[in-house]
Amino acid sequence: MNILPKPARLCGVVILSTMLLAGCVSRPQPLYYWGDYQAQVYGHFTGEKGPEEQIAALEAVREEALAEGKALPPGFQAHLAMLYGRTGRSERLVEQLEAEKKQFPESTTFMDFLLKKFLPQVDAKVSQ
């Protein structure tokens, strides 16, 4: 003897099937490879880590992203450029700002502003 009417059983089968299939769905992959980037930014703002230590860690994150064929997140290369600027490596600063601008064209205005701000300093160091 059936306890439930036929439409209720059918509805139950549909719900159960949907739940089972939903469990098989894979997680969407993130757009960017974040690695240890967020921890490095936090360390920068709290003063826990120096620029050289952060540069080494971020370069390692970049190598991991390249090895996995994933894109770096927005601001990653600009942050790295800022760190290079703090350590006096102006050429690397310019390289990173140009790379950020190339990867994220919407940042062009801000990256151009930063380049204009730092290029006179870079030119002055080169001419000395």
XYZ file of N, CA and C in Angstrom:
384
model
N 0.833 -1.177 0.000
C 0.000 0.000 0.000
C 0.877 1.240 0.000
N 0.566 2.171 -0.895
C 1.326 3.409 -1.005
C 0.786 4.451 -0.038
N 1.695 5.041 0.724
C 1.290 6.061 1.688
C 1.109 7.413 0.994
N 2.005 7.732 0.051
C 1.959 9.024 -0.642
C 1.258 8.888 -1.985
N 0.531 9.925 -2.400
C -0.072 9.889 -3.735
C 1.023 9.967 -4.798
N 0.696 9.558 -6.012
C 1.658 9.485 -7.111
C 2.349 10.826 -7.389
N 1.672 11.986 -7.450
C 2.361 13.261 -7.707
C 3.389 13.601 -6.618
N 3.089 13.282 -5.380
C 4.023 13.573 -4.284
C 5.273 12.702 -4.404
N 5.095 11.437 -4.795
C 6.249 10.551 -4.979
C 7.120 11.042 -6.119
N 6.478 11.466 -7.214
C 7.208 11.979 -8.368
C 8.001 13.228 -7.980
N 7.373 14.106 -7.228
C 8.041 15.329 -6.767
C 9.237 14.966 -5.879
N 9.071 13.994 -5.021
C 10.163 13.548 -4.149
C 11.325 12.981 -4.942
N 11.025 12.205 -5.980
C 12.067 11.637 -6.836
C 12.822 12.753 -7.554
N 12.099 13.748 -8.052
C 12.731 14.874 -8.751
C 13.635 15.646 -7.793
N 13.157 15.929 -6.602
C 13.963 16.667 -5.618
C 15.204 15.876 -5.234
N 15.047 14.591 -4.982
C 16.179 13.750 -4.615
C 17.200 13.669 -5.748
N 16.723 13.535 -6.972
C 17.622 13.479 -8.132
C 18.383 14.789 -8.295
N 17.683 15.896 -8.120
C 18.325 17.210 -8.234
C 19.407 17.374 -7.178
N 19.134 16.960 -5.963
C 20.120 17.071 -4.884
C 21.342 16.208 -5.173
N 21.128 15.019 -5.688
C 22.248 14.140 -6.006
C 23.106 14.718 -7.126
N 22.462 15.253 -8.152
C 23.207 15.844 -9.266
C 23.921 17.125 -8.851
N 23.332 17.891 -7.951
C 23.966 19.130 -7.485
C 25.261 18.819 -6.738
N 25.324 17.688 -6.100
C 26.542 17.285 -5.397
C 27.675 16.930 -6.338
N 27.373 16.676 -7.591
C 28.393 16.310 -8.571
C 28.984 17.513 -9.299
N 28.410 18.678 -9.082
C 28.879 19.878 -9.778
C 30.238 20.281 -9.223
N 31.171 20.578 -10.123
C 32.493 21.003 -9.660
C 32.474 22.492 -9.341
N 33.350 22.870 -8.438
C 33.476 24.266 -8.033
C 34.024 25.095 -9.180
N 33.509 26.292 -9.396
C 34.077 27.131 -10.455
C 35.498 27.556 -10.088
N 36.362 27.587 -11.070
C 37.751 27.970 -10.843
C 37.855 29.488 -10.696
N 38.706 29.961 -9.789
C 38.874 31.407 -9.634
C 39.513 32.014 -10.881
N 39.230 33.281 -11.118
C 39.788 33.972 -12.281
C 41.289 34.194 -12.153
N 41.750 34.384 -10.921
C 43.148 34.749 -10.698
C 43.811 33.811 -9.706
N 45.127 33.751 -9.807
C 45.912 32.978 -8.847
C 46.346 33.935 -7.739
N 45.805 33.750 -6.549
C 46.086 34.664 -5.450
C 47.296 34.239 -4.643
N 47.522 32.954 -4.499
C 48.665 32.486 -3.723
C 48.705 33.148 -2.355
N 49.862 33.718 -2.023
C 50.094 34.358 -0.729
C 49.950 35.882 -0.824
N 49.374 36.364 -1.910
C 49.319 37.811 -2.163
C 48.617 38.579 -1.044
N 47.469 38.115 -0.621
C 46.710 38.842 0.397
C 47.470 38.911 1.715
N 48.160 37.846 2.072
C 48.960 37.860 3.300
C 50.116 38.849 3.184
N 50.685 38.965 1.986
C 51.784 39.916 1.782
C 51.291 41.358 1.885
N 50.128 41.639 1.336
C 49.562 42.990 1.443
C 49.266 43.306 2.908
N 48.718 42.339 3.620
C 48.448 42.534 5.045
C 49.754 42.799 5.794
N 50.773 42.007 5.495
C 52.080 42.204 6.128
C 52.672 43.562 5.816
N 52.413 44.056 4.623
C 52.906 45.384 4.234
C 52.250 46.469 5.085
N 50.935 46.397 5.210
C 50.222 47.445 5.935
C 50.399 47.357 7.445
N 50.682 46.189 7.966
C 50.919 46.073 9.406
C 52.385 46.269 9.754
N 53.232 46.334 8.738
C 54.658 46.540 8.981
C 55.380 45.295 9.460
N 54.744 44.141 9.344
C 55.348 42.888 9.805
C 56.482 42.418 8.899
N 56.424 42.815 7.635
C 57.405 42.317 6.672
C 58.033 43.487 5.937
N 59.327 43.371 5.680
C 60.038 44.399 4.944
C 59.851 44.236 3.447
N 60.228 45.270 2.674
C 60.039 45.215 1.221
C 60.769 44.056 0.545
N 61.993 43.775 0.963
C 62.752 42.683 0.326
C 62.077 41.337 0.552
N 61.595 41.126 1.757
C 60.912 39.866 2.084
C 59.621 39.731 1.270
N 58.899 40.834 1.133
C 57.663 40.810 0.355
C 57.941 40.592 -1.125
N 58.998 41.235 -1.632
C 59.353 41.052 -3.044
C 59.651 39.584 -3.322
N 60.441 38.962 -2.451
C 60.786 37.548 -2.640
C 59.527 36.681 -2.627
N 58.625 36.954 -1.690
C 57.397 36.159 -1.593
C 56.500 36.376 -2.811
N 56.378 37.620 -3.266
C 55.518 37.905 -4.419
C 56.110 37.363 -5.712
N 57.425 37.388 -5.825
C 58.059 36.786 -7.008
C 57.803 35.280 -7.024
N 57.812 34.655 -5.851
C 57.507 33.221 -5.772
C 56.060 32.957 -6.193
N 55.146 33.823 -5.763
C 53.734 33.683 -6.155
C 53.601 33.831 -7.663
N 54.336 34.794 -8.234
C 54.266 34.994 -9.684
C 54.768 33.754 -10.419
N 55.852 33.156 -9.943
C 56.378 31.941 -10.572
C 55.362 30.802 -10.492
N 54.686 30.673 -9.351
C 53.666 29.632 -9.200
C 52.519 29.854 -10.191
N 52.103 31.113 -10.325
C 51.008 31.433 -11.253
C 51.406 31.108 -12.685
N 52.631 31.467 -13.059
C 53.106 31.162 -14.411
C 53.180 29.658 -14.637
N 53.646 28.923 -13.624
C 53.763 27.469 -13.747
C 52.395 26.819 -13.944
N 51.374 27.381 -13.304
C 50.028 26.821 -13.424
C 49.238 27.444 -14.571
N 49.833 28.422 -15.252
C 49.158 29.068 -16.373
C 47.981 29.933 -15.964
N 48.049 30.508 -14.769
C 46.952 31.336 -14.270
C 47.364 32.802 -14.244
N 46.370 33.673 -14.284
C 46.615 35.118 -14.297
C 46.798 35.647 -12.878
N 47.606 36.695 -12.774
C 47.789 37.372 -11.494
C 46.602 38.292 -11.242
N 46.259 38.525 -9.971
C 45.102 39.374 -9.674
C 45.386 40.848 -9.933
N 44.334 41.648 -10.061
C 44.520 43.091 -10.250
C 45.274 43.693 -9.070
N 46.204 44.569 -9.370
C 46.970 45.243 -8.332
C 48.233 44.520 -7.917
N 48.371 43.261 -8.287
C 49.536 42.477 -7.880
C 50.823 43.125 -8.376
N 50.873 43.397 -9.670
C 52.097 43.948 -10.254
C 52.318 45.394 -9.827
N 51.239 46.136 -9.597
C 51.375 47.509 -9.106
C 51.939 47.505 -7.685
N 51.498 46.564 -6.864
C 52.030 46.445 -5.500
C 53.510 46.067 -5.547
N 53.842 45.154 -6.424
C 55.239 44.757 -6.589
C 56.072 45.943 -7.073
N 55.513 46.755 -7.965
C 56.207 47.958 -8.448
C 56.488 48.909 -7.294
N 55.509 49.083 -6.424
C 55.695 49.963 -5.274
C 56.832 49.460 -4.382
N 56.883 48.152 -4.193
C 57.956 47.582 -3.371
C 59.314 47.779 -4.031
N 59.374 47.600 -5.351
C 60.627 47.843 -6.064
C 61.037 49.305 -5.938
N 60.075 50.203 -5.979
C 60.372 51.620 -5.808
C 60.954 51.915 -4.438
N 60.449 51.235 -3.421
C 60.961 51.438 -2.057
C 62.381 50.923 -1.890
N 62.753 49.958 -2.705
C 64.112 49.411 -2.600
C 65.063 50.059 -3.594
N 64.574 51.041 -4.353
C 65.441 51.767 -5.275
C 65.648 51.107 -6.625
N 64.888 50.082 -6.933
C 65.014 49.406 -8.231
C 63.995 49.983 -9.209
N 64.325 51.161 -9.713
C 63.391 51.929 -10.544
C 63.050 51.240 -11.855
N 64.018 50.539 -12.440
C 63.747 49.869 -13.716
C 62.675 48.803 -13.538
N 62.776 48.059 -12.448
C 61.775 47.019 -12.164
C 60.423 47.653 -11.846
N 60.442 48.814 -11.202
C 59.209 49.539 -10.912
C 58.469 49.836 -12.211
N 59.185 50.374 -13.186
C 58.573 50.717 -14.474
C 58.073 49.455 -15.177
N 58.858 48.388 -15.153
C 58.444 47.124 -15.786
C 57.126 46.627 -15.208
N 57.010 46.667 -13.885
C 55.811 46.143 -13.228
C 54.590 47.016 -13.502
N 54.769 48.338 -13.511
C 53.634 49.217 -13.818
C 53.171 49.024 -15.261
N 54.122 48.850 -16.169
C 53.761 48.596 -17.573
C 53.039 47.254 -17.707
N 53.494 46.246 -16.966
C 52.849 44.928 -17.015
C 51.422 44.997 -16.465
N 51.235 45.757 -15.381
C 49.889 45.924 -14.808
C 48.971 46.607 -15.821
N 49.501 47.621 -16.478
C 48.719 48.363 -17.473
C 48.347 47.461 -18.648
N 49.261 46.605 -19.054
C 49.000 45.702 -20.179
C 47.950 44.653 -19.812
N 48.057 44.094 -18.608
C 47.126 43.041 -18.202
C 45.730 43.595 -17.902
N 45.678 44.808 -17.354
C 44.402 45.420 -16.985
C 44.303 46.803 -17.625
N 43.851 46.869 -18.881
C 43.787 48.154 -19.589
C 42.948 49.213 -18.871
N 42.003 48.779 -18.054
C 41.182 49.753 -17.332
C 41.992 50.524 -16.293
N 43.189 50.036 -15.970
C 44.050 50.733 -15.007
C 45.017 51.696 -15.690
N 44.905 51.858 -16.993
C 45.860 52.664 -17.760
C 46.013 54.078 -17.214
N 44.913 54.740 -16.924
C 44.989 56.124 -16.445
C 45.800 56.211 -15.159
N 45.527 55.338 -14.216
C 46.248 55.372 -12.944
C 47.707 54.953 -13.121
N 47.954 53.922 -13.924
C 49.336 53.484 -14.145
C 50.139 54.572 -14.861
N 49.517 55.265 -15.821
C 50.203 56.374 -16.496
C 50.527 57.492 -15.511
N 49.601 57.762 -14.596
C 49.853 58.766 -13.559
C 51.065 58.371 -12.716
N 51.108 57.115 -12.301
C 52.242 56.649 -11.492
C 53.541 56.678 -12.288
N 53.473 56.290 -13.552
C 54.675 56.324 -14.391
C 55.188 57.749 -14.554
N 54.293 58.705 -14.769
C 54.719 60.104 -14.893
C 55.350 60.593 -13.597
N 54.814 60.128 -12.499
C 55.336 60.537 -11.195
C 56.736 59.970 -10.964
N 56.961 58.735 -11.373
C 58.232 58.076 -11.093
C 59.253 58.192 -12.213
N 58.832 58.406 -13.449
C 59.788 58.473 -14.560
C 60.815 59.588 -14.405
N 60.458 60.794 -13.945
C 61.510 61.800 -13.744
C 62.567 61.341 -12.740
N 62.154 60.615 -11.720
C 63.109 60.095 -10.737
C 63.997 59.032 -11.373
N 63.413 58.201 -12.212
C 64.183 57.156 -12.893
C 65.181 57.800 -13.840
N 64.737 58.792 -14.633
C 65.626 59.474 -15.571
C 66.761 60.179 -14.843
N 66.480 60.770 -13.689
C 67.516 61.462 -12.921
C 68.566 60.476 -12.421
N 68.140 59.292 -11.989
C 69.090 58.287 -11.507
C 69.949 57.755 -12.645
N 69.362 57.598 -13.823
C 70.096 57.069 -14.970
C 71.149 58.068 -15.433
N 70.824 59.360 -15.423
C 71.762 60.370 -15.919
C 72.896 60.648 -14.939
N 72.788 60.218 -13.694
C 73.859 60.474 -12.711
C 75.004 59.529 -12.859
